[in-house]
PDB file of C-alpha atoms in Angstrom:
ATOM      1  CA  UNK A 384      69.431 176.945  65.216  1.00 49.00           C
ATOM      2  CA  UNK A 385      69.554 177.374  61.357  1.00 53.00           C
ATOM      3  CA  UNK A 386      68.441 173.651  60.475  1.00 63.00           C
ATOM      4  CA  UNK A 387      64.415 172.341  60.502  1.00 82.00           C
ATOM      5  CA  UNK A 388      63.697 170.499  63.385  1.00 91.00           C
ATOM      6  CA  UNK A 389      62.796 167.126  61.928  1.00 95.00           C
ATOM      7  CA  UNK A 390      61.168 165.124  65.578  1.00 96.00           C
ATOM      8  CA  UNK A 391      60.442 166.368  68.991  1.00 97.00           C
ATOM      9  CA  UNK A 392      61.446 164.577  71.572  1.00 97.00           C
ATOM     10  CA  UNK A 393      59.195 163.680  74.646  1.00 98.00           C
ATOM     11  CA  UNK A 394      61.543 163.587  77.829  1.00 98.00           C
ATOM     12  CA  UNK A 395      60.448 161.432  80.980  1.00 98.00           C
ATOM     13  CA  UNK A 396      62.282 162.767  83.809  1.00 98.00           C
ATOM     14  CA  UNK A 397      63.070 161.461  87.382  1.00 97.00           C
ATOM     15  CA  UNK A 398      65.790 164.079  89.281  1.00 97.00           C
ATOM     16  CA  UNK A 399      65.451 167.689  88.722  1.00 97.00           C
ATOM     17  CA  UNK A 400      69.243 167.943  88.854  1.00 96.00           C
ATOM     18  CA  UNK A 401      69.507 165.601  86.324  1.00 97.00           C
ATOM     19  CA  UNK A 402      66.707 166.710  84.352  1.00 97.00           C
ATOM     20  CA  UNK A 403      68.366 169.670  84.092  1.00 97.00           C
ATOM     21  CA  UNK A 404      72.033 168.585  82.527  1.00 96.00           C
ATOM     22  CA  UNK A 405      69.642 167.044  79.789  1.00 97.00           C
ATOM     23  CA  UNK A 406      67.764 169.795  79.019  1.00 96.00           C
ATOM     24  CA  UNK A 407      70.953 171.864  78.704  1.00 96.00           C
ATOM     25  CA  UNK A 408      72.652 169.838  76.832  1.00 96.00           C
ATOM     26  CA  UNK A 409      69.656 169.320  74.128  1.00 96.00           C
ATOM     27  CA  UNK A 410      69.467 172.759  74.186  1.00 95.00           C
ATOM     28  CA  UNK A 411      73.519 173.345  73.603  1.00 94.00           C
ATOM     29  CA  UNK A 412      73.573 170.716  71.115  1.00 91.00           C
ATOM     30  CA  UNK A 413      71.050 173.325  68.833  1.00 85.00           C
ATOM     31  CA  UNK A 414      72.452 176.174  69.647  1.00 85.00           C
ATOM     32  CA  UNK A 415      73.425 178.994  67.092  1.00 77.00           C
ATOM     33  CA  UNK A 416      77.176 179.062  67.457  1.00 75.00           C
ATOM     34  CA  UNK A 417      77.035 182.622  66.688  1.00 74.00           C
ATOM     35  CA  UNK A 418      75.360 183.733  68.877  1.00 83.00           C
ATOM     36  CA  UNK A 419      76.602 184.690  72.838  1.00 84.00           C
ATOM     37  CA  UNK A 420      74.631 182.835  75.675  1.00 85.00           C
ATOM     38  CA  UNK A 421      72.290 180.117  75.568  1.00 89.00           C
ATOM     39  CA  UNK A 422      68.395 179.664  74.897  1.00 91.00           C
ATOM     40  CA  UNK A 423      65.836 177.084  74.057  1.00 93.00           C
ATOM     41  CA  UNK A 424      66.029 176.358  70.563  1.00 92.00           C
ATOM     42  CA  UNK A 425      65.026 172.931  70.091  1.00 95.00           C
ATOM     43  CA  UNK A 426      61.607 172.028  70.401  1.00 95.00           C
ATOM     44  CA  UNK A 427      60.580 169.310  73.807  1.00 97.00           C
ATOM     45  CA  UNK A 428      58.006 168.038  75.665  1.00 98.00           C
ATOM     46  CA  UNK A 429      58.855 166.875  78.905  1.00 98.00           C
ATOM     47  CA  UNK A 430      56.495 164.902  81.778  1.00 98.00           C
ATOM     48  CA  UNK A 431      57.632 163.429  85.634  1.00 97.00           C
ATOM     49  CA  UNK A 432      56.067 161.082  87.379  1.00 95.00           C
ATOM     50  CA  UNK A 433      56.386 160.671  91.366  1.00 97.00           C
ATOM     51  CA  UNK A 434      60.010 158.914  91.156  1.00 97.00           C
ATOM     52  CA  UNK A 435      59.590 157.544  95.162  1.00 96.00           C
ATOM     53  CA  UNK A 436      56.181 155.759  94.289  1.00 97.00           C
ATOM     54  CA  UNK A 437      57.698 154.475  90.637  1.00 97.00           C
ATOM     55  CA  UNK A 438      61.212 152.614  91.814  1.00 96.00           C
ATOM     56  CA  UNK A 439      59.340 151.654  95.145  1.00 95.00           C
ATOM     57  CA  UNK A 440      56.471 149.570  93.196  1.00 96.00           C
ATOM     58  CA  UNK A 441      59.570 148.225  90.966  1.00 94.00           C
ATOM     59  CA  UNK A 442      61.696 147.473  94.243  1.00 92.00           C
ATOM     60  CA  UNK A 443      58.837 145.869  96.397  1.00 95.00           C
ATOM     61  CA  UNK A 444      57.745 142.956  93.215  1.00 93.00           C
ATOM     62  CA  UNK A 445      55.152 145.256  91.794  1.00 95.00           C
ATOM     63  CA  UNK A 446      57.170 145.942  88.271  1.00 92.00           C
ATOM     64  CA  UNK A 447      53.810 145.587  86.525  1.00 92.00           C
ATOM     65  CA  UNK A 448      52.829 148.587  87.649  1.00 95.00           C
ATOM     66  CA  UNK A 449      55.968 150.329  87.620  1.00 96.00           C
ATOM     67  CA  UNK A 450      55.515 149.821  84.323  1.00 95.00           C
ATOM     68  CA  UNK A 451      51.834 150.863  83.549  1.00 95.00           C
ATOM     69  CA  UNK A 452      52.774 154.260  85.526  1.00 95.00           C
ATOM     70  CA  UNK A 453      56.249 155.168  83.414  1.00 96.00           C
ATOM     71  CA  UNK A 454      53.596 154.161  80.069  1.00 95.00           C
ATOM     72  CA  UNK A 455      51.068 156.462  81.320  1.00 95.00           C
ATOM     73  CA  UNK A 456      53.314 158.918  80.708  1.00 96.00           C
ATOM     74  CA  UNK A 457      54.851 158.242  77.790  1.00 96.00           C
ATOM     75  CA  UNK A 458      50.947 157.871  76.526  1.00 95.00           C
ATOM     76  CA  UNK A 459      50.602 161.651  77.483  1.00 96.00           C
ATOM     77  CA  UNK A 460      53.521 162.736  75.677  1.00 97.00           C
ATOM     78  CA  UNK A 461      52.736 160.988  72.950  1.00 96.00           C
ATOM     79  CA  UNK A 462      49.344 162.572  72.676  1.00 96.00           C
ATOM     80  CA  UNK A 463      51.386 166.311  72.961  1.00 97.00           C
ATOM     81  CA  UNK A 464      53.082 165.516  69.809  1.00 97.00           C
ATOM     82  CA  UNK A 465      55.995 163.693  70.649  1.00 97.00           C
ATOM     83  CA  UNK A 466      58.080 161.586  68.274  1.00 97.00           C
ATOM     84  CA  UNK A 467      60.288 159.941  70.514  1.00 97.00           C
ATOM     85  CA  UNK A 468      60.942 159.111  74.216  1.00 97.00           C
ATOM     86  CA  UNK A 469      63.801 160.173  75.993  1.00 98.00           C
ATOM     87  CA  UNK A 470      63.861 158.685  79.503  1.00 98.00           C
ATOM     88  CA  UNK A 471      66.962 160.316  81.957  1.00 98.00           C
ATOM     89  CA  UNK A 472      66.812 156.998  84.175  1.00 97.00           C
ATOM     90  CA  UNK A 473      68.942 154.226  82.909  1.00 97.00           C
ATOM     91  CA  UNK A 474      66.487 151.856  85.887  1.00 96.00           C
ATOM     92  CA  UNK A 475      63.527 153.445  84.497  1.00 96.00           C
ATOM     93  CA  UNK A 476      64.455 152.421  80.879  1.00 96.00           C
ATOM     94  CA  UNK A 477      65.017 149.275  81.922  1.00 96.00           C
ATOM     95  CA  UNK A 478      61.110 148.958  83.865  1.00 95.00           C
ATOM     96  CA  UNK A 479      59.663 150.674  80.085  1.00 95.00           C
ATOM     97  CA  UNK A 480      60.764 148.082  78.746  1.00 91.00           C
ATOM     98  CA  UNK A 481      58.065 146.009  80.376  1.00 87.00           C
ATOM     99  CA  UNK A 482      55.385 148.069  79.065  1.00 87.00           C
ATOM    100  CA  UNK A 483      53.357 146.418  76.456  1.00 81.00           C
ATOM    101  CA  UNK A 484      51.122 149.652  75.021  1.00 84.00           C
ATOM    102  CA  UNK A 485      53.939 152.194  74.348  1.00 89.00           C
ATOM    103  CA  UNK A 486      54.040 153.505  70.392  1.00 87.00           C
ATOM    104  CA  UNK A 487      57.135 155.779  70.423  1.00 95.00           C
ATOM    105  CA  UNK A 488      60.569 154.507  70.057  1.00 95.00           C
ATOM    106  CA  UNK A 489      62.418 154.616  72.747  1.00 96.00           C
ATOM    107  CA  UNK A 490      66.162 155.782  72.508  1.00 97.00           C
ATOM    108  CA  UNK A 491      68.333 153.808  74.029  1.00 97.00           C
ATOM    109  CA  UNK A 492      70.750 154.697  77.344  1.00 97.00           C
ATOM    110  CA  UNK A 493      72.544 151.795  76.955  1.00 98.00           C
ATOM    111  CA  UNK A 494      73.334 152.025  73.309  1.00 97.00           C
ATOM    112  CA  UNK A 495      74.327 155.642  72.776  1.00 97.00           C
ATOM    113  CA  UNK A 496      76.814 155.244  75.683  1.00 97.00           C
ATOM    114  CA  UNK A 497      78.187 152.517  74.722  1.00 97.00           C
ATOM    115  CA  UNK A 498      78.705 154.001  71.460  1.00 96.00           C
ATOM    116  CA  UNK A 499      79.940 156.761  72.784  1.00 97.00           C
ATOM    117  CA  UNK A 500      82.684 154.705  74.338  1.00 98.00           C
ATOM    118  CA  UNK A 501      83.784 153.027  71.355  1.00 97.00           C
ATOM    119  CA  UNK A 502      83.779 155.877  69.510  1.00 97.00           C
ATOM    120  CA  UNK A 503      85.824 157.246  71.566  1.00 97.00           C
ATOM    121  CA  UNK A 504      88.361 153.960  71.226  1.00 97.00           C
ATOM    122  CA  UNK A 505      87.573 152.134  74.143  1.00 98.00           C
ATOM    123  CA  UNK A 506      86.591 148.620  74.183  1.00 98.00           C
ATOM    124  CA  UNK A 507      87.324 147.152  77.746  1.00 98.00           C
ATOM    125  CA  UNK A 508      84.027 149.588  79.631  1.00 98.00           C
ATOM    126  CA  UNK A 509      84.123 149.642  83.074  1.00 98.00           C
ATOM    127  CA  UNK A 510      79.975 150.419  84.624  1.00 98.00           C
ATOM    128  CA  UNK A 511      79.318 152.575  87.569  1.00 98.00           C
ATOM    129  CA  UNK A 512      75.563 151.846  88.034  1.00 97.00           C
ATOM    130  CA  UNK A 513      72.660 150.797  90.226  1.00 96.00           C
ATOM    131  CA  UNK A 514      72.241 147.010  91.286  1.00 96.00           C
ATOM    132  CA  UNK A 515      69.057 146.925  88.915  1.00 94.00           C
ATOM    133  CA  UNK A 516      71.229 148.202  86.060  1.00 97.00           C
ATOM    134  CA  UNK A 517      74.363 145.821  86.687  1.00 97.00           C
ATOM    135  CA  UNK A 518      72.294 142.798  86.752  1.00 96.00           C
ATOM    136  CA  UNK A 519      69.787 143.591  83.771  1.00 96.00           C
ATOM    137  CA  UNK A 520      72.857 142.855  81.299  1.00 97.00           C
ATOM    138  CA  UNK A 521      71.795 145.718  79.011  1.00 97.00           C
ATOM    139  CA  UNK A 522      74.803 147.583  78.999  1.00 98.00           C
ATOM    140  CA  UNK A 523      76.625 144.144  78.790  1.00 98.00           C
ATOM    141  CA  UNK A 524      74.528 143.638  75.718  1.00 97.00           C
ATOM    142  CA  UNK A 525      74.997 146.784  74.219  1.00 97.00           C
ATOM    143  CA  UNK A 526      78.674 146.345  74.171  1.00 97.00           C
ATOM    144  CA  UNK A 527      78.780 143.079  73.161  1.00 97.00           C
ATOM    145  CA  UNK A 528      77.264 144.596  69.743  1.00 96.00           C
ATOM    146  CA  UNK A 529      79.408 146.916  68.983  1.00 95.00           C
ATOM    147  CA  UNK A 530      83.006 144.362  69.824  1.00 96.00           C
ATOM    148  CA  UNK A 531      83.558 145.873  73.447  1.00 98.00           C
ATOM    149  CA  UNK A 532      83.324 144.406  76.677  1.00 98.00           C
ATOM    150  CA  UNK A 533      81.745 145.187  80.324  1.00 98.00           C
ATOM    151  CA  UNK A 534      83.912 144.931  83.988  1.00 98.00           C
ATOM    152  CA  UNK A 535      81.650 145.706  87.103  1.00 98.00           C
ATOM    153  CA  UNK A 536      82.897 146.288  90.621  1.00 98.00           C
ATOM    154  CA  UNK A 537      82.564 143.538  92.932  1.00 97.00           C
ATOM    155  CA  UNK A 538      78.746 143.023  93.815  1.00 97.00           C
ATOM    156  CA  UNK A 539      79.783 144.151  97.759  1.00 97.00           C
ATOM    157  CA  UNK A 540      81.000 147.392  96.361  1.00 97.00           C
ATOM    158  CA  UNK A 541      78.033 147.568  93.464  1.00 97.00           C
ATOM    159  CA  UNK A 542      75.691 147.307  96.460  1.00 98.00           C
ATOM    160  CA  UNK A 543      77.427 150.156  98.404  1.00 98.00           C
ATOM    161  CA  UNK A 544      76.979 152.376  95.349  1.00 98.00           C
ATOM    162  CA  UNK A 545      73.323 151.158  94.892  1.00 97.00           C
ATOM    163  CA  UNK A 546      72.889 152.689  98.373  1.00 97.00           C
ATOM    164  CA  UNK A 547      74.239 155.925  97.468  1.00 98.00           C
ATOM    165  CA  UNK A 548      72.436 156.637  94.522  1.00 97.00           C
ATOM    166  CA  UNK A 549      69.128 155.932  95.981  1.00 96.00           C
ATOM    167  CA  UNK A 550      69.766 157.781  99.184  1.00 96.00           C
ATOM    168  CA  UNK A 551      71.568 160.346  97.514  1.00 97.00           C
ATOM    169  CA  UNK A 552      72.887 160.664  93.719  1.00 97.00           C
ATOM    170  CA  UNK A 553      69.276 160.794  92.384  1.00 97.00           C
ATOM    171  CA  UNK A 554      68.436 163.131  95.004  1.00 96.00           C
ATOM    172  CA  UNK A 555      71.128 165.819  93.616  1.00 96.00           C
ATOM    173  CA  UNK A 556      73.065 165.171  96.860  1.00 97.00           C
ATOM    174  CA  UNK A 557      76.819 164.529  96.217  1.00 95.00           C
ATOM    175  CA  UNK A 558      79.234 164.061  99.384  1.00 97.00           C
ATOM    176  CA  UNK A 559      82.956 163.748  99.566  1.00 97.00           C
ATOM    177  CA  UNK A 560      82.434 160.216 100.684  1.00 97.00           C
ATOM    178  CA  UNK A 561      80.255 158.922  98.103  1.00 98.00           C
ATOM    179  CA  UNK A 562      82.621 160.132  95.679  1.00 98.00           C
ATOM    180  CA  UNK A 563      85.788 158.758  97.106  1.00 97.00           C
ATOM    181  CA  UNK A 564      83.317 155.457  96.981  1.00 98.00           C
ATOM    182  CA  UNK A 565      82.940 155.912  93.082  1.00 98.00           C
ATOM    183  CA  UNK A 566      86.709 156.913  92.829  1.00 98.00           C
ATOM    184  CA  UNK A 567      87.436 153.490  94.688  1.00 98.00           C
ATOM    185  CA  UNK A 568      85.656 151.772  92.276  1.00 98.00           C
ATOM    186  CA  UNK A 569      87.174 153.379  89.442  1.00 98.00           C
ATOM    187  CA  UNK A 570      90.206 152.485  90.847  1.00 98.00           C
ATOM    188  CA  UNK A 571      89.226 148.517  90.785  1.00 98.00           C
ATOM    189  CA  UNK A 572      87.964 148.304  87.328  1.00 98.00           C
ATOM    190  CA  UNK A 573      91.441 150.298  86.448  1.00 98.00           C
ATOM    191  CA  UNK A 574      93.384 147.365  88.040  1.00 98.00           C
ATOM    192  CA  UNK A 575      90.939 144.703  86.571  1.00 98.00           C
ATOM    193  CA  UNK A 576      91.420 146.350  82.675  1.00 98.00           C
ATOM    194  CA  UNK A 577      89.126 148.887  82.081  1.00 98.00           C
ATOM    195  CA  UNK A 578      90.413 151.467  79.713  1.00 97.00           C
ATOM    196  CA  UNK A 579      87.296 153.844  80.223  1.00 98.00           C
ATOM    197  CA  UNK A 580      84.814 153.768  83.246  1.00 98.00           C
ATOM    198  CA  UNK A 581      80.787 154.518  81.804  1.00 98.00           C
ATOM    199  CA  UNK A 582      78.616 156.258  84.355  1.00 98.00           C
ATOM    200  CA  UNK A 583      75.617 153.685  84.177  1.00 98.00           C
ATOM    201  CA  UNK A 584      73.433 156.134  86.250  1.00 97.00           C
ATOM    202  CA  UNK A 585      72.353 159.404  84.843  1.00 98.00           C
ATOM    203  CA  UNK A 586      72.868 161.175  88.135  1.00 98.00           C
ATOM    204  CA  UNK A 587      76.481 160.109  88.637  1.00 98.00           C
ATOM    205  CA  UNK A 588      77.398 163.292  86.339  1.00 97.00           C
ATOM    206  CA  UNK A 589      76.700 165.567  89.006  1.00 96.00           C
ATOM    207  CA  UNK A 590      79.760 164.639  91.002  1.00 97.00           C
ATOM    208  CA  UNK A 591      81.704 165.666  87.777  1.00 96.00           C
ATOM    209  CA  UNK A 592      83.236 163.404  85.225  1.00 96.00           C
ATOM    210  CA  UNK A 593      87.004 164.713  86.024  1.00 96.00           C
ATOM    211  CA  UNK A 594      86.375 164.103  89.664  1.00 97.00           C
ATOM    212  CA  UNK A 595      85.120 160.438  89.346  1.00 98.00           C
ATOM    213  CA  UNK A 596      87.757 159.819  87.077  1.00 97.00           C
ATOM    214  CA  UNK A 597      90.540 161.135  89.100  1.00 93.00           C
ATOM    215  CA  UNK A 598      93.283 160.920  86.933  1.00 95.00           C
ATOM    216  CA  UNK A 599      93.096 156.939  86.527  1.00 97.00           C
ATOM    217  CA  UNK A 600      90.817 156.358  83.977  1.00 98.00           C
ATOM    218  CA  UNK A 601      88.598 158.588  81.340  1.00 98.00           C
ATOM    219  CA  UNK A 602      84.945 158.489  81.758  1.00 98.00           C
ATOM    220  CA  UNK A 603      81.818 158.253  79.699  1.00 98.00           C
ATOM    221  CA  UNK A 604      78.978 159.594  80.821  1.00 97.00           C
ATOM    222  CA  UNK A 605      75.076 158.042  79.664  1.00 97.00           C
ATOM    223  CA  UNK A 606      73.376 161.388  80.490  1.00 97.00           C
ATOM    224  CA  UNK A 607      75.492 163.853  77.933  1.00 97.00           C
ATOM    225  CA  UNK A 608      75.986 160.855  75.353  1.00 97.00           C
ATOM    226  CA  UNK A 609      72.040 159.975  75.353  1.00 97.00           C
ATOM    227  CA  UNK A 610      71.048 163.989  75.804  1.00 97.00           C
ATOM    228  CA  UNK A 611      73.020 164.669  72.472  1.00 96.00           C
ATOM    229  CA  UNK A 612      71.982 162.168  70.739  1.00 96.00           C
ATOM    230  CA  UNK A 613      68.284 162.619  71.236  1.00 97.00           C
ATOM    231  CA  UNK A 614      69.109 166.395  69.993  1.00 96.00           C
ATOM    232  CA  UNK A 615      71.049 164.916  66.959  1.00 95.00           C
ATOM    233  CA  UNK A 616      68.241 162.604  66.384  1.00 95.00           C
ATOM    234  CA  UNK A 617      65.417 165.410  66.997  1.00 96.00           C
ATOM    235  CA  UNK A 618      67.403 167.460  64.425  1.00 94.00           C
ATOM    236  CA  UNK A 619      68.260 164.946  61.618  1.00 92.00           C
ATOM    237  CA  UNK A 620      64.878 162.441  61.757  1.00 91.00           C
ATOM    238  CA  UNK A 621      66.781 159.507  62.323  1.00 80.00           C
ATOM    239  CA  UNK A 622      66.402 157.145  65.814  1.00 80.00           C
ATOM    240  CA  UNK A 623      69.657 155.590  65.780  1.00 66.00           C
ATOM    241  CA  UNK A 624      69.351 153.695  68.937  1.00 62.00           C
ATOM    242  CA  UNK A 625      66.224 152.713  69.688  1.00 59.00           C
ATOM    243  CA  UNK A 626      65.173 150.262  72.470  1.00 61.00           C
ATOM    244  CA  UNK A 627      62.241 148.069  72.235  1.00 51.00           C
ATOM    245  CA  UNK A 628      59.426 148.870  74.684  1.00 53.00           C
TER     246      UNK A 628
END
């Protein structure tokens, strides 16, 4: 990396699998081009918490402390230096959010992917996500911000894929079956207008953009767009997207 490092981010993590794709991609993003291979360049802190005990608090009417335990550790990275937080859960970003005594910005899932989207030309976004994330309206927000629009699958076949990524996706299980679920609901939004479909849960990548895509529409995915630009921002000093916790 031949530029300063301006912030360091402070990475709350949830899936090992999917901790991973961030971490290599903030790490790719720095990378000396001329140079072979790949090795940590840019500077991160990076804290779990017991991901089980945090969504089941938040999925049994105990959000409060969801909360207080996903601040906890954004306290300690704050204390190890960090500037920002980076959290690879779009759910969990959504339960920070509650948090009343965090003092790093937070960048946001919902508008770097979106962002990414348009960017990319797309304005009609179809979301693959959890229930939680569906119904929040972030990502409908985000897009109404930036003159683009959300489609969601019907809420039968949102629940389905609820199912799967809590029983699997977040577990770094992918099956055949739960992807020819995704693929069917790519296939919906298609017929409904989506020109792109936006992987609204970070561990959707692991099936593989190409695959969940299958020909019918392009996809966006949250966890590379939000990984490279927390390395962008770590690099330049600038938070373009930053949530409100």
């Amino acid at each position: 990396m031949s530029r300063a490092q301006q912030l360091i981010p402070g990475i709350i993590g949830f899936a090992p699998a999917t901790d991973y794709w961030y971490l290599r991609e903030i790490q790719a993003f720095g990378a000396d081009e001329a140079r072979p291979g790949l090795v940590n360049s840019v500077r991160t802190l990076y804290a779990t918490l017991d991901t089980d005990e945090f969504f089941g608090l938040d999925e049994n009417g105990h959000s409060r402390e969801a909360a207080e335990l996903i601040s906890a550790v954004a306290r300690s990275l704050h204390a190890g230096g960090a500037d920002f937080l980076v959290v690879t859960s779009n759910s969990g970003s959504i339960i920070l959010e509650e948090a009343t005594d965090v003092a790093l910005p937070v960048l946001s899932i919902f508008e770097t992917a979106t962002a990414e989207a348009t960017r990319r030309g797309f304005r009609n976004l179809g979301l693959l996500s959890s229930r939680r994330t569906v119904d929040s309206g972030r990502y409908q927000d985000a897009a109404e911000r930036v003159d683009a629009r959300i489609l969601t699958p019907p809420a039968a076949l949102v629940a389905d894929i609820d199912v799967m990524i809590d029983s699997e996706a977040i577990r770094g299980i992918n099956t055949p079956e739960s992807l020819v679920l995704l693929q069917d609901a790519v296939t919906y939004l298609a017929s409904e207008g989506a020109d792109c479909v936006v992987l609204g849960c970070t561990d959707l990548v692991l099936f593989g953009t190409s695959n969940i895509g299958a020909g019918i529409l392009p996809v966006v995915d949250s966890t590379t767009a939000h990984a490279r630009a927390a390395a962008a921002g770590a690099l330049n000093g600038l938070i373009a997207s930053a949530q409100t916790a």
